[in-house]
PDB file of C-alpha atoms in Angstrom:
ATOM      1  CA  MET X   1      80.112 135.122 182.025  1.00 43.00           C
ATOM      2  CA  THR X   2      77.063 136.588 180.346  1.00 41.00           C
ATOM      3  CA  ASP X   3      74.002 134.941 178.879  1.00 48.00           C
ATOM      4  CA  ALA X   4      75.448 134.593 175.547  1.00 44.00           C
ATOM      5  CA  ALA X   5      78.993 134.801 176.076  1.00 43.00           C
ATOM      6  CA  SER X   6      82.441 133.432 176.715  1.00 46.00           C
ATOM      7  CA  PRO X   7      85.652 133.266 174.764  1.00 47.00           C
ATOM      8  CA  ALA X   8      84.549 134.053 171.303  1.00 46.00           C
ATOM      9  CA  ALA X   9      86.174 132.368 168.058  1.00 46.00           C
ATOM     10  CA  PRO X  10      86.733 134.418 164.938  1.00 50.00           C
ATOM     11  CA  ALA X  11      83.138 135.055 163.062  1.00 51.00           C
ATOM     12  CA  SER X  12      84.574 133.143 160.220  1.00 58.00           C
ATOM     13  CA  ARG X  13      84.486 129.787 161.802  1.00 78.00           C
ATOM     14  CA  ARG X  14      81.461 127.607 161.809  1.00 88.00           C
ATOM     15  CA  LYS X  15      80.005 127.123 164.911  1.00 96.00           C
ATOM     16  CA  PHE X  16      78.404 124.142 166.162  1.00 97.00           C
ATOM     17  CA  LEU X  17      75.725 124.263 168.937  1.00 97.00           C
ATOM     18  CA  VAL X  18      75.233 121.396 171.294  1.00 97.00           C
ATOM     19  CA  VAL X  19      72.507 121.714 174.345  1.00 95.00           C
ATOM     20  CA  ALA X  20      74.542 120.904 177.395  1.00 94.00           C
ATOM     21  CA  ASP X  21      72.432 118.817 179.918  1.00 90.00           C
ATOM     22  CA  ASP X  22      72.619 115.860 182.480  1.00 86.00           C
ATOM     23  CA  SER X  23      71.286 113.229 180.092  1.00 87.00           C
ATOM     24  CA  PRO X  24      73.574 110.129 178.922  1.00 87.00           C
ATOM     25  CA  GLU X  25      73.339 111.319 175.525  1.00 91.00           C
ATOM     26  CA  PHE X  26      74.866 114.557 175.684  1.00 94.00           C
ATOM     27  CA  SER X  27      78.170 113.256 175.751  1.00 94.00           C
ATOM     28  CA  ALA X  28      77.974 111.746 172.524  1.00 95.00           C
ATOM     29  CA  ALA X  29      76.820 115.208 171.291  1.00 96.00           C
ATOM     30  CA  LEU X  30      79.412 116.877 172.635  1.00 97.00           C
ATOM     31  CA  LYS X  31      82.047 114.510 171.375  1.00 96.00           C
ATOM     32  CA  TYR X  32      80.529 114.551 167.857  1.00 96.00           C
ATOM     33  CA  ALA X  33      80.283 118.282 167.625  1.00 97.00           C
ATOM     34  CA  CYS X  34      84.049 118.506 168.753  1.00 97.00           C
ATOM     35  CA  ARG X  35      85.230 116.265 166.187  1.00 95.00           C
ATOM     36  CA  ARG X  36      83.326 117.758 163.626  1.00 95.00           C
ATOM     37  CA  ALA X  37      84.588 121.229 164.644  1.00 96.00           C
ATOM     38  CA  ARG X  38      88.267 119.817 164.615  1.00 94.00           C
ATOM     39  CA  SER X  39      87.917 118.375 161.014  1.00 93.00           C
ATOM     40  CA  THR X  40      86.088 121.579 159.822  1.00 93.00           C
ATOM     41  CA  GLY X  41      87.948 124.374 161.449  1.00 94.00           C
ATOM     42  CA  GLY X  42      84.956 125.230 163.500  1.00 95.00           C
ATOM     43  CA  HIS X  43      84.381 125.610 167.038  1.00 95.00           C
ATOM     44  CA  VAL X  44      81.775 124.476 169.722  1.00 98.00           C
ATOM     45  CA  ALA X  45      79.096 126.489 171.570  1.00 98.00           C
ATOM     46  CA  MET X  46      77.381 124.912 174.459  1.00 97.00           C
ATOM     47  CA  LEU X  47      73.820 126.251 175.543  1.00 97.00           C
ATOM     48  CA  LYS X  48      72.658 125.613 178.968  1.00 96.00           C
ATOM     49  CA  VAL X  49      69.205 126.213 179.803  1.00 95.00           C
ATOM     50  CA  ILE X  50      67.956 127.351 183.090  1.00 92.00           C
ATOM     51  CA  SER X  51      64.194 127.140 183.735  1.00 84.00           C
ATOM     52  CA  PRO X  52      62.676 130.232 185.516  1.00 78.00           C
ATOM     53  CA  ALA X  53      62.344 129.872 189.393  1.00 65.00           C
ATOM     54  CA  GLU X  54      58.951 129.409 190.469  1.00 65.00           C
ATOM     55  CA  PHE X  55      58.936 131.336 193.888  1.00 56.00           C
ATOM     56  CA  GLU X  56      56.945 134.537 192.692  1.00 59.00           C
ATOM     57  CA  HIS X  57      55.782 135.392 196.249  1.00 63.00           C
ATOM     58  CA  TRP X  58      59.371 135.790 197.526  1.00 66.00           C
ATOM     59  CA  SER X  59      61.627 137.754 195.357  1.00 66.00           C
ATOM     60  CA  GLY X  60      64.757 137.029 197.632  1.00 73.00           C
ATOM     61  CA  VAL X  61      64.186 133.385 197.460  1.00 77.00           C
ATOM     62  CA  ARG X  62      63.923 133.484 193.809  1.00 74.00           C
ATOM     63  CA  GLU X  63      66.681 135.530 193.471  1.00 80.00           C
ATOM     64  CA  GLU X  64      68.961 133.208 195.395  1.00 84.00           C
ATOM     65  CA  ILE X  65      67.828 130.139 193.329  1.00 83.00           C
ATOM     66  CA  GLU X  66      68.468 131.858 190.634  1.00 83.00           C
ATOM     67  CA  ARG X  67      71.914 132.672 191.377  1.00 87.00           C
ATOM     68  CA  GLN X  68      72.648 129.109 192.462  1.00 91.00           C
ATOM     69  CA  GLU X  69      71.237 127.520 189.130  1.00 90.00           C
ATOM     70  CA  ARG X  70      73.611 129.846 187.260  1.00 90.00           C
ATOM     71  CA  GLU X  71      76.459 128.960 189.138  1.00 94.00           C
ATOM     72  CA  GLU X  72      75.550 125.388 188.975  1.00 93.00           C
ATOM     73  CA  ALA X  73      75.567 126.067 185.027  1.00 93.00           C
ATOM     74  CA  GLU X  74      78.643 128.025 184.580  1.00 93.00           C
ATOM     75  CA  ALA X  75      80.743 125.108 186.868  1.00 92.00           C
ATOM     76  CA  LEU X  76      79.123 122.615 184.406  1.00 91.00           C
ATOM     77  CA  LEU X  77      80.028 124.310 181.213  1.00 93.00           C
ATOM     78  CA  GLN X  78      83.695 125.027 182.948  1.00 93.00           C
ATOM     79  CA  SER X  79      84.176 121.217 183.865  1.00 92.00           C
ATOM     80  CA  LEU X  80      83.327 120.526 179.907  1.00 94.00           C
ATOM     81  CA  ALA X  81      85.449 123.180 178.678  1.00 95.00           C
ATOM     82  CA  ALA X  82      88.738 120.960 178.971  1.00 93.00           C
ATOM     83  CA  GLN X  83      87.274 118.203 176.905  1.00 94.00           C
ATOM     84  CA  VAL X  84      86.356 120.748 173.984  1.00 97.00           C
ATOM     85  CA  VAL X  85      89.680 122.443 174.389  1.00 96.00           C
ATOM     86  CA  ALA X  86      91.421 118.779 174.047  1.00 95.00           C
ATOM     87  CA  GLU X  87      89.364 117.938 171.371  1.00 94.00           C
ATOM     88  CA  THR X  88      89.215 120.811 168.998  1.00 95.00           C
ATOM     89  CA  GLY X  89      92.259 123.149 170.373  1.00 95.00           C
ATOM     90  CA  LEU X  90      89.685 125.803 170.760  1.00 95.00           C
ATOM     91  CA  PRO X  91      88.125 127.074 174.163  1.00 96.00           C
ATOM     92  CA  PRO X  92      84.147 126.678 173.518  1.00 97.00           C
ATOM     93  CA  GLU X  93      81.799 129.473 173.694  1.00 97.00           C
ATOM     94  CA  PHE X  94      79.459 129.100 176.725  1.00 96.00           C
ATOM     95  CA  ILE X  95      75.776 130.121 176.531  1.00 96.00           C
ATOM     96  CA  ILE X  96      73.426 130.272 179.583  1.00 95.00           C
ATOM     97  CA  LYS X  97      69.582 131.205 178.743  1.00 95.00           C
ATOM     98  CA  HIS X  98      66.789 131.200 181.127  1.00 91.00           C
ATOM     99  CA  ALA X  99      63.841 130.015 179.430  1.00 92.00           C
ATOM    100  CA  ASP X 100      60.555 128.035 179.676  1.00 90.00           C
ATOM    101  CA  SER X 101      62.058 125.523 177.540  1.00 88.00           C
ATOM    102  CA  VAL X 102      65.029 124.319 175.559  1.00 90.00           C
ATOM    103  CA  ARG X 103      63.058 124.918 172.339  1.00 88.00           C
ATOM    104  CA  ALA X 104      62.470 128.463 173.332  1.00 88.00           C
ATOM    105  CA  ALA X 105      65.971 129.162 174.120  1.00 92.00           C
ATOM    106  CA  LEU X 106      67.324 127.668 170.849  1.00 91.00           C
ATOM    107  CA  LYS X 107      65.132 129.752 168.982  1.00 88.00           C
ATOM    108  CA  GLN X 108      66.158 132.832 171.079  1.00 90.00           C
ATOM    109  CA  VAL X 109      69.822 131.726 170.514  1.00 93.00           C
ATOM    110  CA  VAL X 110      70.054 130.777 167.078  1.00 91.00           C
ATOM    111  CA  ALA X 111      67.859 133.961 165.615  1.00 89.00           C
ATOM    112  CA  ALA X 112      70.518 136.024 167.536  1.00 90.00           C
ATOM    113  CA  ASP X 113      73.709 134.342 166.205  1.00 92.00           C
ATOM    114  CA  PRO X 114      73.974 134.098 162.447  1.00 90.00           C
ATOM    115  CA  THR X 115      77.327 132.095 163.123  1.00 93.00           C
ATOM    116  CA  ILE X 116      75.735 129.130 164.337  1.00 94.00           C
ATOM    117  CA  LYS X 117      75.755 126.985 161.513  1.00 93.00           C
ATOM    118  CA  ILE X 118      74.801 123.483 162.742  1.00 94.00           C
ATOM    119  CA  LEU X 119      72.794 122.084 166.006  1.00 94.00           C
ATOM    120  CA  ILE X 120      74.108 118.716 167.039  1.00 95.00           C
ATOM    121  CA  LEU X 121      71.769 116.559 169.202  1.00 94.00           C
ATOM    122  CA  ALA X 122      71.820 113.163 170.047  1.00 93.00           C
ATOM    123  CA  THR X 123      68.901 110.508 170.307  1.00 91.00           C
ATOM    124  CA  SER X 124      68.004 109.519 173.749  1.00 87.00           C
ATOM    125  CA  THR X 125      69.513 106.329 175.129  1.00 83.00           C
ATOM    126  CA  ALA X 126      66.455 105.101 177.013  1.00 76.00           C
ATOM    127  CA  GLY X 127      65.015 103.171 174.173  1.00 73.00           C
ATOM    128  CA  ARG X 128      61.446 105.201 174.136  1.00 72.00           C
ATOM    129  CA  GLY X 129      62.014 107.171 171.016  1.00 75.00           C
ATOM    130  CA  PRO X 130      64.558 109.827 170.125  1.00 83.00           C
ATOM    131  CA  GLY X 131      63.754 112.126 172.897  1.00 83.00           C
ATOM    132  CA  PRO X 132      61.491 114.854 173.602  1.00 81.00           C
ATOM    133  CA  LEU X 133      63.625 117.726 172.011  1.00 84.00           C
ATOM    134  CA  ILE X 134      64.136 115.835 168.850  1.00 87.00           C
ATOM    135  CA  SER X 135      60.569 114.834 168.516  1.00 83.00           C
ATOM    136  CA  ALA X 136      59.286 118.272 168.813  1.00 80.00           C
ATOM    137  CA  ILE X 137      61.906 119.485 166.410  1.00 80.00           C
ATOM    138  CA  ALA X 138      60.832 116.685 163.898  1.00 78.00           C
ATOM    139  CA  LYS X 139      57.051 117.360 164.278  1.00 76.00           C
ATOM    140  CA  GLU X 140      57.013 121.169 164.539  1.00 72.00           C
ATOM    141  CA  GLY X 141      60.108 122.605 163.756  1.00 69.00           C
ATOM    142  CA  VAL X 142      62.203 125.125 165.794  1.00 63.00           C
ATOM    143  CA  GLY X 143      61.187 128.165 163.818  1.00 65.00           C
ATOM    144  CA  PHE X 144      64.958 129.927 163.851  1.00 65.00           C
ATOM    145  CA  SER X 145      63.197 133.334 162.731  1.00 67.00           C
ATOM    146  CA  GLY X 146      63.410 132.425 159.112  1.00 74.00           C
ATOM    147  CA  ARG X 147      66.804 130.999 158.999  1.00 77.00           C
ATOM    148  CA  LYS X 148      67.434 127.506 157.774  1.00 79.00           C
ATOM    149  CA  LEU X 149      69.595 125.339 160.091  1.00 85.00           C
ATOM    150  CA  PRO X 150      70.575 122.256 159.666  1.00 88.00           C
ATOM    151  CA  VAL X 151      70.157 119.768 162.481  1.00 90.00           C
ATOM    152  CA  THR X 152      72.801 116.596 163.115  1.00 92.00           C
ATOM    153  CA  VAL X 153      71.081 113.946 164.962  1.00 93.00           C
ATOM    154  CA  VAL X 154      73.774 111.474 166.444  1.00 93.00           C
ATOM    155  CA  PRO X 155      72.794 108.302 167.823  1.00 92.00           C
ATOM    156  CA  GLY X 156      73.587 108.574 171.743  1.00 91.00           C
ATOM    157  CA  ASP X 157      75.074 105.321 171.835  1.00 91.00           C
ATOM    158  CA  LEU X 158      77.913 105.965 169.745  1.00 90.00           C
ATOM    159  CA  THR X 159      80.875 104.969 171.244  1.00 91.00           C
ATOM    160  CA  ASP X 160      84.298 106.908 171.096  1.00 89.00           C
ATOM    161  CA  ASP X 161      85.710 104.969 168.265  1.00 92.00           C
ATOM    162  CA  GLU X 162      82.422 105.296 166.503  1.00 93.00           C
ATOM    163  CA  ILE X 163      82.274 108.999 166.666  1.00 91.00           C
ATOM    164  CA  GLU X 164      85.737 109.336 165.636  1.00 88.00           C
ATOM    165  CA  GLU X 165      84.875 107.012 162.464  1.00 89.00           C
ATOM    166  CA  LEU X 166      82.284 109.165 161.527  1.00 85.00           C
ATOM    167  CA  ALA X 167      83.077 112.723 162.344  1.00 76.00           C
TER     168      ALA X 167
END
């Protein structure tokens, strides 16, 4: 797997991008993206962002931390792939990016890939607002290098049945 790669679906398919993380609302975003992809003939891409390692003094330690984080990101995406295939019938695209923030990674990924047609995010289930990424996008936008990209915001506490009905 490279920083922007895995099994690619045909370019003509609508690509739904989901940010893969360990938040409780991620499962709702992924399920919704899968359902929309299936119902529209699209496919799912999952972005996993890895923060840069802080060990500037010892490059060997930094490299080992980055290698471990990359392996963990790949394992996470691989573990989610079966769910995506079961829901859509297609393997997901994996995108792993090293970036200072999720917003920075989103800007890079969307600017580089015109086949991404919709960004799917889910609101926080913690009850303290929609979540930092949604708040930042709502306030400042994302700046996708001049591209207009719809963002679908899904309630993070939707049940599978509710997602099935909506998507």
